[in-house]
Amino acid sequence: MHHAASTLRKQLLSEGFAILRSVVDKRVAAHWDDRFERTLPLWAHECDVPLSSYLSAVCRWKTPNPLITEMAQQLGSLAQPQVAAAVGKPVRLSGSGIFRKSVHAPTGTHAHQDASYRWKPKQDPSSDHYGSTKWAEDGEWYAFSSWLALTDVGQQGALEVLPRSHLGEVSVRPDFLEPDFVDRAATQHWKQNAVTLQVKAGDMLIFDAKLWHSSSSITHFDDNTRRTALALRWETDEAMPLPPSPNVDPMKYGMETSGAHIKAAMLHLLEKSNHPSRGELSTARSEQVFAACLQHDVFTKNKHILEDPATVEKLLRRYMLLRKAGGMHNATAQNEMVWEPLFRALVRPVLHM
């Protein structure tokens, strides 16, 4: 046992990642996976939508969601001794979240370092902003991330890591919503050097928070294609440096500004349609602005600006559902589910003509 932990520790230090096999029994993993899947229809019902609509709007749930908190406490307590042995020092659970890929949310996750998001912006998941431009003092501090598979993960949806990339500096966090964003995982260097990590249910991937990693898309489906993993973040007593602060341009569509741009685009369309309460709605929530747009058939009336008004309405309904699920279930979306298609269908043609 000591020799195995020493080997894992050496790999974690040199390569930036390691695989801990059978951290939890596969039956325990299956139990929590089943409990999570049985809860999803209840959450969809609380949002007054079909399950398929709910899962098209959100694919990640995090603490303090009560179920995720309970799951993290139970599985984290089982994993903590092995994580501490691999790290070589005491660790404490810092935060957690569930990531779920399926036919409803199949897209991969862009390459990034968790460390660059370590001090996350303070954010209200139901507000008009993805976050704020001020870094939170009470954000998550963690030196290591882990990824506990609740389902078997083959090539599809697997985590990809760039070995030894944790030895470099922490970059400014990639803003995957910026129109000119270039995903490092799409580069030739990544394709030639990244390693795909396939695991079984109950296995855990652990990696340095500075390691560059991404996840692949799911492209081939059958009725049971799904990839679910519990992310557990681990902090140590070691002081963590402040990551570089992003330079947020309020005029540019991005993680901190997307909500304001989406709302501004709807207000602009209302103005084009001579809506009498456009000025009053400027201080209203996005839900009220969207309701006014629907009431006055604003999207159809502006089909000379919008290439596909029906798609805009569909995406905005998904966006409003995302905001609702964020407030109720601490849920959020990932790449290409909501924000990017809304930029292409609504924000760009309206505000960037």
Short mmCIF file of C-alpha atoms in Angstrom, two decimals, residues 20-322:
data_model
loop_
_atom_site.label_atom_id
_atom_site.label_comp_id
_atom_site.label_asym_id
_atom_site.label_seq_id
_atom_site.Cartn_x
_atom_site.Cartn_y
_atom_site.Cartn_z
CA LEU A 20 -6.71 5.96 -8.20
CA ARG A 21 -8.48 2.72 -9.03
CA SER A 22 -11.58 1.54 -7.14
CA VAL A 23 -11.62 4.39 -4.64
CA VAL A 24 -15.23 3.44 -4.00
CA ASP A 25 -16.93 0.15 -4.76
CA LYS A 26 -18.72 0.22 -8.12
CA ARG A 27 -21.97 -0.65 -6.33
CA VAL A 28 -21.60 2.45 -4.17
CA ALA A 29 -20.95 4.53 -7.27
CA ALA A 30 -24.01 2.98 -8.93
CA HIS A 31 -26.14 3.78 -5.87
CA TRP A 32 -25.29 7.48 -5.97
CA ASP A 33 -25.62 7.62 -9.73
CA ASP A 34 -29.08 6.05 -9.51
CA ARG A 35 -30.13 8.40 -6.72
CA PHE A 36 -28.97 11.39 -8.76
CA GLU A 37 -30.80 10.18 -11.89
CA ARG A 38 -34.01 9.61 -9.92
CA THR A 39 -33.79 13.17 -8.56
CA LEU A 40 -33.45 14.86 -11.96
CA PRO A 41 -37.16 14.44 -12.91
CA LEU A 42 -38.11 16.01 -9.56
CA TRP A 43 -35.92 19.04 -10.27
CA ALA A 44 -37.39 19.35 -13.75
CA HIS A 45 -40.89 19.23 -12.25
CA GLU A 46 -39.95 22.00 -9.79
CA CYS A 47 -38.99 24.11 -12.81
CA ASP A 48 -42.29 23.23 -14.57
CA VAL A 49 -40.59 21.73 -17.62
CA PRO A 50 -40.10 18.26 -19.15
CA LEU A 51 -36.92 16.45 -18.16
CA SER A 52 -35.50 16.76 -21.68
CA SER A 53 -35.86 20.56 -21.56
CA TYR A 54 -34.25 20.73 -18.13
CA LEU A 55 -31.26 18.64 -19.24
CA SER A 56 -30.83 20.76 -22.37
CA ALA A 57 -30.40 23.83 -20.17
CA VAL A 58 -28.14 22.53 -17.38
CA CYS A 59 -25.55 19.78 -17.03
CA ARG A 60 -23.67 20.66 -13.85
CA TRP A 61 -24.89 20.89 -10.25
CA LYS A 62 -22.72 22.02 -7.36
CA THR A 63 -22.73 22.66 -3.64
CA PRO A 64 -24.61 23.94 -1.73
CA ASN A 65 -27.23 21.87 -3.57
CA PRO A 66 -28.33 19.52 -0.73
CA LEU A 67 -28.01 16.29 -2.73
CA ILE A 68 -24.58 17.21 -4.09
CA THR A 69 -23.47 18.24 -0.61
CA GLU A 70 -24.59 14.91 0.86
CA MET A 71 -22.98 12.96 -1.96
CA ALA A 72 -19.70 14.85 -1.59
CA GLN A 73 -19.64 14.31 2.17
CA GLN A 74 -20.28 10.57 1.85
CA LEU A 75 -17.98 9.83 -1.08
CA GLY A 76 -15.42 12.43 -0.04
CA SER A 77 -14.96 10.72 3.32
CA LEU A 78 -14.24 7.45 1.49
CA ALA A 79 -11.81 9.10 -0.91
CA GLN A 80 -9.97 11.40 1.52
CA PRO A 81 -7.44 8.86 2.91
CA GLN A 82 -6.36 7.78 -0.59
CA VAL A 83 -6.16 11.36 -1.83
CA ALA A 84 -4.03 12.35 1.20
CA ALA A 85 -1.73 9.38 0.57
CA ALA A 86 -1.32 10.31 -3.09
CA VAL A 87 -0.73 13.98 -2.31
CA GLY A 88 1.57 13.22 0.59
CA LYS A 89 -0.01 15.69 2.98
CA PRO A 90 -3.33 16.24 4.78
CA VAL A 91 -6.20 17.39 2.57
CA ARG A 92 -9.64 18.85 3.24
CA LEU A 93 -12.65 18.85 0.97
CA SER A 94 -13.22 22.33 -0.45
CA GLY A 95 -16.08 22.11 -2.94
CA SER A 96 -17.83 19.70 -5.25
CA GLY A 97 -20.10 19.37 -8.24
CA ILE A 98 -21.65 16.83 -10.59
CA PHE A 99 -20.85 16.88 -14.31
CA ARG A 100 -23.26 15.02 -16.60
CA LYS A 101 -22.87 14.51 -20.35
CA SER A 102 -25.65 12.96 -22.40
CA VAL A 103 -27.53 13.35 -25.66
CA HIS A 104 -28.93 16.59 -24.22
CA ALA A 105 -25.49 18.02 -23.36
CA PRO A 106 -22.85 16.16 -25.36
CA THR A 107 -20.29 18.88 -25.99
CA GLY A 108 -16.78 18.68 -24.59
CA THR A 109 -15.32 21.17 -22.12
CA HIS A 110 -12.63 23.62 -23.22
CA ALA A 111 -9.04 23.29 -22.01
CA HIS A 112 -8.33 25.16 -18.79
CA GLN A 113 -6.53 25.14 -15.43
CA ASP A 114 -8.77 24.92 -12.40
CA ALA A 115 -6.29 27.17 -10.59
CA SER A 116 -7.11 30.09 -12.87
CA TYR A 117 -10.74 29.92 -11.67
CA ARG A 118 -9.77 29.27 -8.04
CA TRP A 119 -10.99 32.60 -6.73
CA LYS A 120 -14.25 32.64 -8.55
CA PRO A 121 -16.22 35.86 -9.04
CA LYS A 122 -19.10 36.26 -6.61
CA GLN A 123 -22.17 35.27 -8.54
CA ASP A 124 -25.88 34.85 -8.16
CA PRO A 125 -26.83 32.09 -10.62
CA SER A 126 -30.21 33.75 -11.26
CA SER A 127 -28.86 37.28 -11.78
CA ASP A 128 -28.33 39.10 -15.07
CA HIS A 129 -24.58 38.49 -14.87
CA TYR A 130 -22.64 35.26 -15.14
CA GLY A 131 -20.51 36.66 -12.31
CA SER A 132 -19.10 40.02 -11.36
CA THR A 133 -15.85 41.74 -12.16
CA LYS A 134 -14.69 41.59 -8.55
CA TRP A 135 -12.89 38.44 -7.42
CA ALA A 136 -14.48 36.84 -4.37
CA GLU A 137 -12.53 36.73 -1.14
CA ASP A 138 -14.59 33.73 -0.05
CA GLY A 139 -14.00 31.75 -3.23
CA GLU A 140 -12.75 28.17 -3.37
CA TRP A 141 -9.16 27.54 -2.34
CA TYR A 142 -7.87 24.21 -3.56
CA ALA A 143 -4.57 22.73 -4.66
CA PHE A 144 -5.89 19.52 -6.22
CA SER A 145 -8.97 18.50 -8.14
CA SER A 146 -10.38 15.01 -8.40
CA TRP A 147 -12.93 13.44 -10.67
CA LEU A 148 -14.79 10.42 -9.28
CA ALA A 149 -16.50 8.42 -12.03
CA LEU A 150 -20.05 7.35 -11.23
CA THR A 151 -20.34 5.65 -14.63
CA ASP A 152 -17.79 3.92 -16.83
CA VAL A 153 -16.01 6.42 -19.07
CA GLY A 154 -14.43 5.29 -22.34
CA GLN A 155 -13.14 7.50 -25.13
CA GLN A 156 -16.39 9.47 -25.31
CA GLY A 157 -16.66 12.25 -22.75
CA ALA A 158 -13.35 11.30 -21.16
CA LEU A 159 -11.06 13.69 -19.35
CA GLU A 160 -8.02 14.74 -21.36
CA VAL A 161 -4.91 16.07 -19.62
CA LEU A 162 -1.70 17.69 -20.83
CA PRO A 163 1.06 15.98 -18.85
CA ARG A 164 3.53 18.21 -16.98
CA SER A 165 1.58 21.37 -17.88
CA HIS A 166 1.17 22.01 -14.13
CA LEU A 167 4.87 22.91 -13.98
CA GLY A 168 4.23 26.18 -15.81
CA GLU A 169 2.57 29.36 -14.64
CA VAL A 170 -1.13 29.79 -13.98
CA SER A 171 -2.66 31.66 -16.89
CA VAL A 172 -5.49 34.16 -16.90
CA ARG A 173 -8.63 32.06 -16.89
CA PRO A 174 -9.84 31.33 -20.43
CA ASP A 175 -13.12 33.13 -21.18
CA PHE A 176 -14.83 30.54 -23.35
CA LEU A 177 -17.68 32.94 -24.16
CA GLU A 178 -15.55 35.56 -25.86
CA PRO A 179 -16.26 35.57 -29.62
CA ASP A 180 -12.55 35.28 -30.43
CA PHE A 181 -11.88 32.51 -27.89
CA VAL A 182 -9.47 29.83 -29.13
CA ASP A 183 -9.66 26.51 -27.32
CA ARG A 184 -6.20 25.14 -26.51
CA ALA A 185 -7.70 21.64 -26.80
CA ALA A 186 -8.26 22.29 -30.52
CA THR A 187 -4.59 22.98 -31.22
CA GLN A 188 -2.22 20.54 -32.89
CA HIS A 189 0.04 20.57 -29.85
CA TRP A 190 -2.83 19.38 -27.65
CA LYS A 191 -3.87 16.66 -30.07
CA GLN A 192 -0.30 15.35 -30.21
CA ASN A 193 0.49 15.51 -26.49
CA ALA A 194 -2.72 15.23 -24.46
CA VAL A 195 -3.58 11.94 -22.76
CA THR A 196 -7.14 10.54 -22.66
CA LEU A 197 -7.99 8.96 -19.30
CA GLN A 198 -10.51 6.11 -19.43
CA VAL A 199 -11.90 4.94 -16.10
CA LYS A 200 -14.46 2.59 -14.58
CA ALA A 201 -17.20 3.56 -12.15
CA GLY A 202 -15.58 4.03 -8.73
CA ASP A 203 -12.19 5.10 -10.12
CA MET A 204 -10.89 8.57 -9.33
CA LEU A 205 -8.67 10.90 -11.33
CA ILE A 206 -6.67 13.32 -9.23
CA PHE A 207 -4.70 16.20 -10.70
CA ASP A 208 -2.89 19.36 -9.75
CA ALA A 209 -5.16 22.42 -9.96
CA LYS A 210 -2.58 23.96 -12.31
CA LEU A 211 -2.78 21.08 -14.81
CA TRP A 212 -4.30 21.91 -18.19
CA HIS A 213 -7.21 19.58 -18.92
CA SER A 214 -10.39 19.32 -20.98
CA SER A 215 -13.04 16.73 -21.75
CA SER A 216 -14.08 15.25 -25.08
CA SER A 217 -17.53 15.35 -26.62
CA ILE A 218 -19.94 12.46 -26.91
CA THR A 219 -20.59 11.88 -30.61
CA HIS A 220 -22.14 8.40 -30.80
CA PHE A 221 -25.28 7.63 -28.85
CA ASP A 222 -27.49 4.78 -27.86
CA ASP A 223 -30.30 4.80 -25.31
CA ASN A 224 -27.90 4.52 -22.36
CA THR A 225 -25.06 6.81 -23.41
CA ARG A 226 -24.24 8.97 -20.42
CA ARG A 227 -21.16 10.10 -18.52
CA THR A 228 -21.49 11.27 -14.94
CA ALA A 229 -18.71 12.23 -12.55
CA LEU A 230 -18.43 13.89 -9.16
CA ALA A 231 -15.75 16.58 -8.98
CA LEU A 232 -14.17 16.94 -5.54
CA ARG A 233 -11.76 19.81 -4.77
CA TRP A 234 -9.07 19.39 -2.13
CA GLU A 235 -7.28 22.09 -0.18
CA THR A 236 -4.10 21.78 1.85
CA ASP A 237 -2.37 24.00 4.41
CA GLU A 238 -0.06 25.29 1.67
CA ALA A 239 -0.63 28.96 0.81
CA MET A 240 -2.15 29.37 -2.65
CA PRO A 241 -1.07 32.27 -4.87
CA LEU A 242 -3.66 34.61 -6.33
CA PRO A 243 -4.34 33.73 -9.98
CA PRO A 244 -4.00 36.48 -12.58
CA SER A 245 -7.09 38.68 -12.69
CA PRO A 246 -8.93 38.82 -16.02
CA ASN A 247 -9.33 42.11 -17.81
CA VAL A 248 -13.09 42.36 -18.28
CA ASP A 249 -14.33 44.63 -21.06
CA PRO A 250 -18.02 45.45 -20.42
CA MET A 251 -18.50 46.09 -24.14
CA LYS A 252 -17.35 42.60 -25.02
CA TYR A 253 -19.46 39.46 -24.71
CA GLY A 254 -17.93 37.14 -22.12
CA MET A 255 -18.43 35.22 -18.90
CA GLU A 256 -18.99 38.31 -16.75
CA THR A 257 -20.98 40.27 -19.33
CA SER A 258 -23.11 37.75 -21.23
CA GLY A 259 -26.26 38.34 -19.18
CA ALA A 260 -26.09 42.10 -19.63
CA HIS A 261 -25.58 41.71 -23.39
CA ILE A 262 -28.48 39.28 -23.76
CA LYS A 263 -30.79 41.64 -21.87
CA ALA A 264 -29.54 44.63 -23.89
CA ALA A 265 -30.30 42.80 -27.14
CA MET A 266 -33.88 42.12 -26.04
CA LEU A 267 -34.32 45.76 -24.97
CA HIS A 268 -32.99 46.91 -28.33
CA LEU A 269 -35.55 44.77 -30.15
CA LEU A 270 -38.31 46.21 -27.96
CA GLU A 271 -37.16 49.70 -28.87
CA LYS A 272 -37.19 48.78 -32.55
CA SER A 273 -40.77 47.62 -32.07
CA ASN A 274 -41.74 50.90 -30.35
CA HIS A 275 -42.60 49.18 -27.09
CA PRO A 276 -44.02 51.88 -24.77
CA SER A 277 -42.40 50.54 -21.57
CA ARG A 278 -38.92 49.98 -22.94
CA GLY A 279 -37.42 52.57 -20.58
CA GLU A 280 -39.08 51.08 -17.51
CA LEU A 281 -37.91 47.59 -18.45
CA SER A 282 -34.27 48.67 -18.51
CA THR A 283 -34.14 48.13 -14.73
CA ALA A 284 -36.31 45.01 -14.76
CA ARG A 285 -35.09 41.43 -14.57
CA SER A 286 -34.39 39.58 -17.80
CA GLU A 287 -37.44 37.38 -17.23
CA GLN A 288 -39.71 40.45 -17.37
CA VAL A 289 -37.97 41.73 -20.49
CA PHE A 290 -38.37 38.35 -22.17
CA ALA A 291 -42.08 38.23 -21.22
CA ALA A 292 -42.59 41.65 -22.82
CA CYS A 293 -40.83 40.44 -25.97
CA LEU A 294 -43.16 37.46 -26.19
CA GLN A 295 -46.26 39.53 -25.46
CA HIS A 296 -45.51 41.90 -28.32
CA ASP A 297 -44.17 39.27 -30.74
CA VAL A 298 -40.89 41.17 -30.90
CA PHE A 299 -38.78 38.41 -32.41
CA THR A 300 -41.04 37.84 -35.41
CA LYS A 301 -41.39 41.59 -35.96
CA ASN A 302 -37.60 41.83 -36.20
CA LYS A 303 -37.03 38.94 -38.56
CA HIS A 304 -35.17 41.34 -40.85
CA ILE A 305 -32.50 41.41 -38.10
CA LEU A 306 -32.83 37.92 -36.70
CA GLU A 307 -32.07 35.11 -39.10
CA ASP A 308 -34.26 32.63 -37.18
CA PRO A 309 -36.71 34.21 -34.70
CA ALA A 310 -38.04 30.80 -33.61
CA THR A 311 -34.55 29.65 -32.63
CA VAL A 312 -33.95 32.88 -30.71
CA GLU A 313 -37.13 32.34 -28.71
CA LYS A 314 -36.20 28.70 -28.03
CA LEU A 315 -32.73 29.65 -26.83
CA LEU A 316 -34.05 32.43 -24.63
CA ARG A 317 -36.52 30.00 -23.03
CA ARG A 318 -33.56 27.72 -22.34
CA TYR A 319 -31.61 30.66 -20.90
CA MET A 320 -34.48 31.59 -18.57
CA LEU A 321 -34.69 27.95 -17.48
CA LEU A 322 -30.96 27.96 -16.79
#
